[in-house]
XYZ file of N, CA, C and O in Angstrom:
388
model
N 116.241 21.994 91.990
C 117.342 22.779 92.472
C 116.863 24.204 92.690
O 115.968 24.806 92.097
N 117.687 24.624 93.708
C 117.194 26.320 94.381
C 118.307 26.592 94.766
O 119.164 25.843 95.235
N 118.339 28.113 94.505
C 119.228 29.369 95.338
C 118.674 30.479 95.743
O 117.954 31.157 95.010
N 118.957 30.779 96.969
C 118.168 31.742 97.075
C 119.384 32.984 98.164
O 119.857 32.789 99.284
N 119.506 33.924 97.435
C 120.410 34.910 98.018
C 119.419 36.384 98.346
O 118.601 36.952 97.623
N 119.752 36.604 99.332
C 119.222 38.164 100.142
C 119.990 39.408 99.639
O 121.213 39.269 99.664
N 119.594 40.426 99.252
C 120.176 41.826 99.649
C 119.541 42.309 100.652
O 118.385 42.690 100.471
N 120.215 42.422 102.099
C 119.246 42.899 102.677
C 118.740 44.438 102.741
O 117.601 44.903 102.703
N 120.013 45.057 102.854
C 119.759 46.513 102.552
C 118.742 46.583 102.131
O 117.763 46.883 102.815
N 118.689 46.245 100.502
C 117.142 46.547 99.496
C 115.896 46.009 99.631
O 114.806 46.296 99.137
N 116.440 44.786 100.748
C 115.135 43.696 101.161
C 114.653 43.339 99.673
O 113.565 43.695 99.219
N 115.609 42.589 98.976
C 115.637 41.930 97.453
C 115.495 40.613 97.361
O 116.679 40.326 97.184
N 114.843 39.436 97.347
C 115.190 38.177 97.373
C 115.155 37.651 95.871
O 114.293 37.592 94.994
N 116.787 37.219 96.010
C 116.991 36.821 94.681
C 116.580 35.457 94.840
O 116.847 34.841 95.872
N 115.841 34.858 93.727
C 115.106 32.803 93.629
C 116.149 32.346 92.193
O 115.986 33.028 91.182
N 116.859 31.567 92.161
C 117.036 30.732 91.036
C 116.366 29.697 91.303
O 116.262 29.187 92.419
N 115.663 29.164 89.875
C 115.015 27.836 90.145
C 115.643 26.839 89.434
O 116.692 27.346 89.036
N 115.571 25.605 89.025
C 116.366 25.051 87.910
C 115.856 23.551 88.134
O 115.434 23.207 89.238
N 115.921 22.502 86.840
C 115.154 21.218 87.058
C 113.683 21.214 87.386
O 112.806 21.998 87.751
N 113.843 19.977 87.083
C 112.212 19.255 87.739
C 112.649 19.360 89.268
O 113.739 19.379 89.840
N 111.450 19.414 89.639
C 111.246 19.663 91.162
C 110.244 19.021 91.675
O 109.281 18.735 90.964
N 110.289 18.694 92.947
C 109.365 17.521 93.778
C 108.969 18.335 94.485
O 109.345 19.438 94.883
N 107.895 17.491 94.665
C 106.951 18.254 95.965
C 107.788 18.176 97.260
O 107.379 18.781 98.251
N 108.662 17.635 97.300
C 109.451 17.947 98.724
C 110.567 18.811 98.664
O 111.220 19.262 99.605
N 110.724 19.003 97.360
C 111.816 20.065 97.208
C 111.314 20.753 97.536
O 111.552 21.291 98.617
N 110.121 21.158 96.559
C 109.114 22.672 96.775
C 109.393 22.789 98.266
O 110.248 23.579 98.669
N 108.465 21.772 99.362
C 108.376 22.105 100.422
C 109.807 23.066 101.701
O 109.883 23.826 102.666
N 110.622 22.292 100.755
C 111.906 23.133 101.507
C 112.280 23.973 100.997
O 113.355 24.391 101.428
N 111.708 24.659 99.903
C 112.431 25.621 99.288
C 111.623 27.018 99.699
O 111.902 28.213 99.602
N 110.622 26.364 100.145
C 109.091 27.313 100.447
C 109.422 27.648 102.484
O 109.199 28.721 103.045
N 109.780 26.826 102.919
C 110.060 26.854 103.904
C 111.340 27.223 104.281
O 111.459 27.272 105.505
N 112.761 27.618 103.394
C 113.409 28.409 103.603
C 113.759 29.363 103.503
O 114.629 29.943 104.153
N 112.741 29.931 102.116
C 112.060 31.438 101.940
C 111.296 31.903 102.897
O 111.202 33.122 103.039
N 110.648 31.073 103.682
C 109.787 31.606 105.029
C 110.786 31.964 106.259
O 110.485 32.817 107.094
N 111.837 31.333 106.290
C 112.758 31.134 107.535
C 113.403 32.831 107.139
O 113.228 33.834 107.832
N 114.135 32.749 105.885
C 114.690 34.237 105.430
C 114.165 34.986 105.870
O 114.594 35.625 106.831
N 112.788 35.218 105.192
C 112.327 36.215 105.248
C 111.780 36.562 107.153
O 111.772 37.599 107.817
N 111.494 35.507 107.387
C 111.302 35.673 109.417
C 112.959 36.762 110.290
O 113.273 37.796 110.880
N 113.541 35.266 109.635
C 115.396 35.767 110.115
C 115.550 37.387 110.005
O 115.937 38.156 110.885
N 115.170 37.663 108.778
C 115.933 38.866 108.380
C 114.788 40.123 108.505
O 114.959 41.216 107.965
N 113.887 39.856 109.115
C 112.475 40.675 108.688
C 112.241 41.610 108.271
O 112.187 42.768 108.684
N 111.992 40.839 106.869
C 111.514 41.303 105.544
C 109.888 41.479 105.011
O 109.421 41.032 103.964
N 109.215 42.234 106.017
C 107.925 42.177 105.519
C 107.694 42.946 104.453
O 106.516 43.026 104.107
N 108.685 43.675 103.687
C 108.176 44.367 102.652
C 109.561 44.179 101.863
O 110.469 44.984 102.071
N 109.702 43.278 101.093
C 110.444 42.887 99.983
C 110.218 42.520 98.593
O 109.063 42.219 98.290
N 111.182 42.490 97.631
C 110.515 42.526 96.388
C 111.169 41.021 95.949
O 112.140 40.709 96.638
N 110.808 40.113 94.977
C 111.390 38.812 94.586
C 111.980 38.915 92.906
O 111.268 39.562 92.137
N 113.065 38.383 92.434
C 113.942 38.365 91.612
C 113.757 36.895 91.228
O 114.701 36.330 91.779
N 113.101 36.065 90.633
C 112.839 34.927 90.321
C 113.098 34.345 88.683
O 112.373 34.620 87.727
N 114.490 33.360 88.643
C 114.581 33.234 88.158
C 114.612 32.279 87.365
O 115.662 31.651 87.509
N 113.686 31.690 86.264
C 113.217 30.469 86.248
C 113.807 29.540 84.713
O 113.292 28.510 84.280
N 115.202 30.395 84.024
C 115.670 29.918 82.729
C 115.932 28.471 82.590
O 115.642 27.789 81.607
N 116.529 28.059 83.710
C 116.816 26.859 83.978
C 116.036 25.347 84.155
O 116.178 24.136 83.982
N 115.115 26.379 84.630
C 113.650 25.553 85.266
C 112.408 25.087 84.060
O 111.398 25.741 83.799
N 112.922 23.454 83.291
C 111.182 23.332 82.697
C 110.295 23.525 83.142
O 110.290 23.550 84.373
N 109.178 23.745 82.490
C 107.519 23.189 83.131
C 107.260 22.180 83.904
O 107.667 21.051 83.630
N 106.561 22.445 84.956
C 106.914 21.772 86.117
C 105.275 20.885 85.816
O 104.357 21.079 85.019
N 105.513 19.914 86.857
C 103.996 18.757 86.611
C 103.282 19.547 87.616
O 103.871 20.302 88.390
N 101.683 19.328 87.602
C 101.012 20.166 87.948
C 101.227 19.903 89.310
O 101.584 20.736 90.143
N 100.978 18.618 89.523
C 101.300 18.824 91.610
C 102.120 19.570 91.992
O 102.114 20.221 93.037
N 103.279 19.520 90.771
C 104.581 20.428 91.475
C 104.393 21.840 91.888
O 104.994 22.493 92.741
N 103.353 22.188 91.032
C 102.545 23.811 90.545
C 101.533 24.135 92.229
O 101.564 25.005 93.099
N 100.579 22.644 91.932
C 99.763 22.948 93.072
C 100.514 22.754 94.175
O 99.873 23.157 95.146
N 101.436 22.383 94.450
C 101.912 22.391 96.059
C 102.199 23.528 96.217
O 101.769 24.229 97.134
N 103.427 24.088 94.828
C 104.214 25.541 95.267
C 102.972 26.380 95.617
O 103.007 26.916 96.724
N 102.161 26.531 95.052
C 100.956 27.536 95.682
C 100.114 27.459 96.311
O 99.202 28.279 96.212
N 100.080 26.536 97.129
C 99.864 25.959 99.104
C 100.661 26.416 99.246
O 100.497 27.571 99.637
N 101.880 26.028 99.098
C 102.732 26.511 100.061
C 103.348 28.248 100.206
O 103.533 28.840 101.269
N 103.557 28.745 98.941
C 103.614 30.351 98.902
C 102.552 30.852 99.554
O 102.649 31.976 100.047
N 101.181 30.003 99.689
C 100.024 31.283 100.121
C 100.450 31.406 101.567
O 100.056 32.487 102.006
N 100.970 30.849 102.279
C 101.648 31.730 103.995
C 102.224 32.573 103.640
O 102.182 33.458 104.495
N 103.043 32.978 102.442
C 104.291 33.766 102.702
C 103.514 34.785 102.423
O 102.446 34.737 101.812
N 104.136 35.884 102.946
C 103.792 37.294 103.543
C 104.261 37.846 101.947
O 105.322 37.666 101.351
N 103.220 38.467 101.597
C 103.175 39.230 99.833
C 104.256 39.808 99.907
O 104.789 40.281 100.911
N 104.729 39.785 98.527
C 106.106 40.486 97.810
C 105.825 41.904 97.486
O 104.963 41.835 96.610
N 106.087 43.169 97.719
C 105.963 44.251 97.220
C 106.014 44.636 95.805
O 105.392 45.595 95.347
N 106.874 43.757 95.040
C 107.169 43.370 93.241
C 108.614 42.122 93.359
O 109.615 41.769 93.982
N 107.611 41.855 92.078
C 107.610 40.097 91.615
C 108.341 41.086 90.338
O 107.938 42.211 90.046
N 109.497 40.376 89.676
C 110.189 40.213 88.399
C 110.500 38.622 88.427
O 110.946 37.860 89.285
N 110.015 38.462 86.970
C 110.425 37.109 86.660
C 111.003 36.864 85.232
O 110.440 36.862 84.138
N 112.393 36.645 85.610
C 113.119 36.184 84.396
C 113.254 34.676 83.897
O 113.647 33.752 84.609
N 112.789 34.552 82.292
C 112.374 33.258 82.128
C 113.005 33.970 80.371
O 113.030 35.135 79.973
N 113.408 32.756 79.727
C 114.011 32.451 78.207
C 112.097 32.059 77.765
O 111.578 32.617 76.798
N 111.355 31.125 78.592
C 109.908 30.266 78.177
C 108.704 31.131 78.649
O 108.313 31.087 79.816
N 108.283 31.712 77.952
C 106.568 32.049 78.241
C 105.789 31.257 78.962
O 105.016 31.901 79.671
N 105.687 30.006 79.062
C 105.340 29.146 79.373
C 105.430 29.035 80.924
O 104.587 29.247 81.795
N 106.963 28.560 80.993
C 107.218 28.963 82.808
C 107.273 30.072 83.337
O 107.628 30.164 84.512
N 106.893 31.310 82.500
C 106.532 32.446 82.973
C 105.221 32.684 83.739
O 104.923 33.289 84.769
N 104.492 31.888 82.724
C 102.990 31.729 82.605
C 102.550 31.017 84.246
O 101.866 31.507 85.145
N 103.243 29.723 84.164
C 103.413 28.931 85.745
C 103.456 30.060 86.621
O 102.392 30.536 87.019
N 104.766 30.646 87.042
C 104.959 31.084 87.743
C 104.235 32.544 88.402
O 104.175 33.047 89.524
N 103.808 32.847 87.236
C 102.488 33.933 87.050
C 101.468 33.362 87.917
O 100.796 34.099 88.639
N 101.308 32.131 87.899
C 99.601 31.544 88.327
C 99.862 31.665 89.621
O 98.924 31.968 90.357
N 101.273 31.443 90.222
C 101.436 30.828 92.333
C 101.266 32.298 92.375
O 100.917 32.653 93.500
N 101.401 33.332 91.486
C 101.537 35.162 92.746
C 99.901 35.589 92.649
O 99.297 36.313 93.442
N 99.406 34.975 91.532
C 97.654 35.631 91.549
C 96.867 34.433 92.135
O 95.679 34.753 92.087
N 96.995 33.235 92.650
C 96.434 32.359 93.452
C 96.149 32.948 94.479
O 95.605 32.347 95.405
């Protein structure tokens, strides 16, 4: 599961993540963060990612999301809110890949 809401003014992209996730989720979730950010052009935005909801994901799930993030055009600043170190840790690995 995904949400993903814009401020555009601030060029803010808010991510909720939540559940296990498939590699085809990923793929659409990666590809409608690409569409946003095209739509609204946002080449210099910051990401709000929020992952409380979201277990540790299986590693394919890991290695796809970071195929697939490496198109997207860099975030100016990454915040990531997480309850788990752990899926902090994940989500840490797709922005320094």
């Amino acid at each position: 599961m995904y949400q993903i809401d814009v401020d555009g003014p601030s060029s803010v992209i808010n991510v909720k993540l939540g559940g296990m996730m498939s590699v085809e989720e990923v793929a659409g979730y990666v590809a409608e963060l690409y569409r946003i950010c095209v739509s609204q052009r946002l080449t210099d935005y910051a990401m709000v990612i929020d992952v409380r909801d979201c277990p540790i994901q299986q590693q394919g799930v890991i290695k796809a999301m970071g195929e697939h993030m490496a198109r997207m055009p860099k975030a100016r600043a990454i915040a990531i809110v997480t309850g788990r170190s752990l899926a902090k840790m994940q989500v840490r690995r797709l922005f320094r890949s």
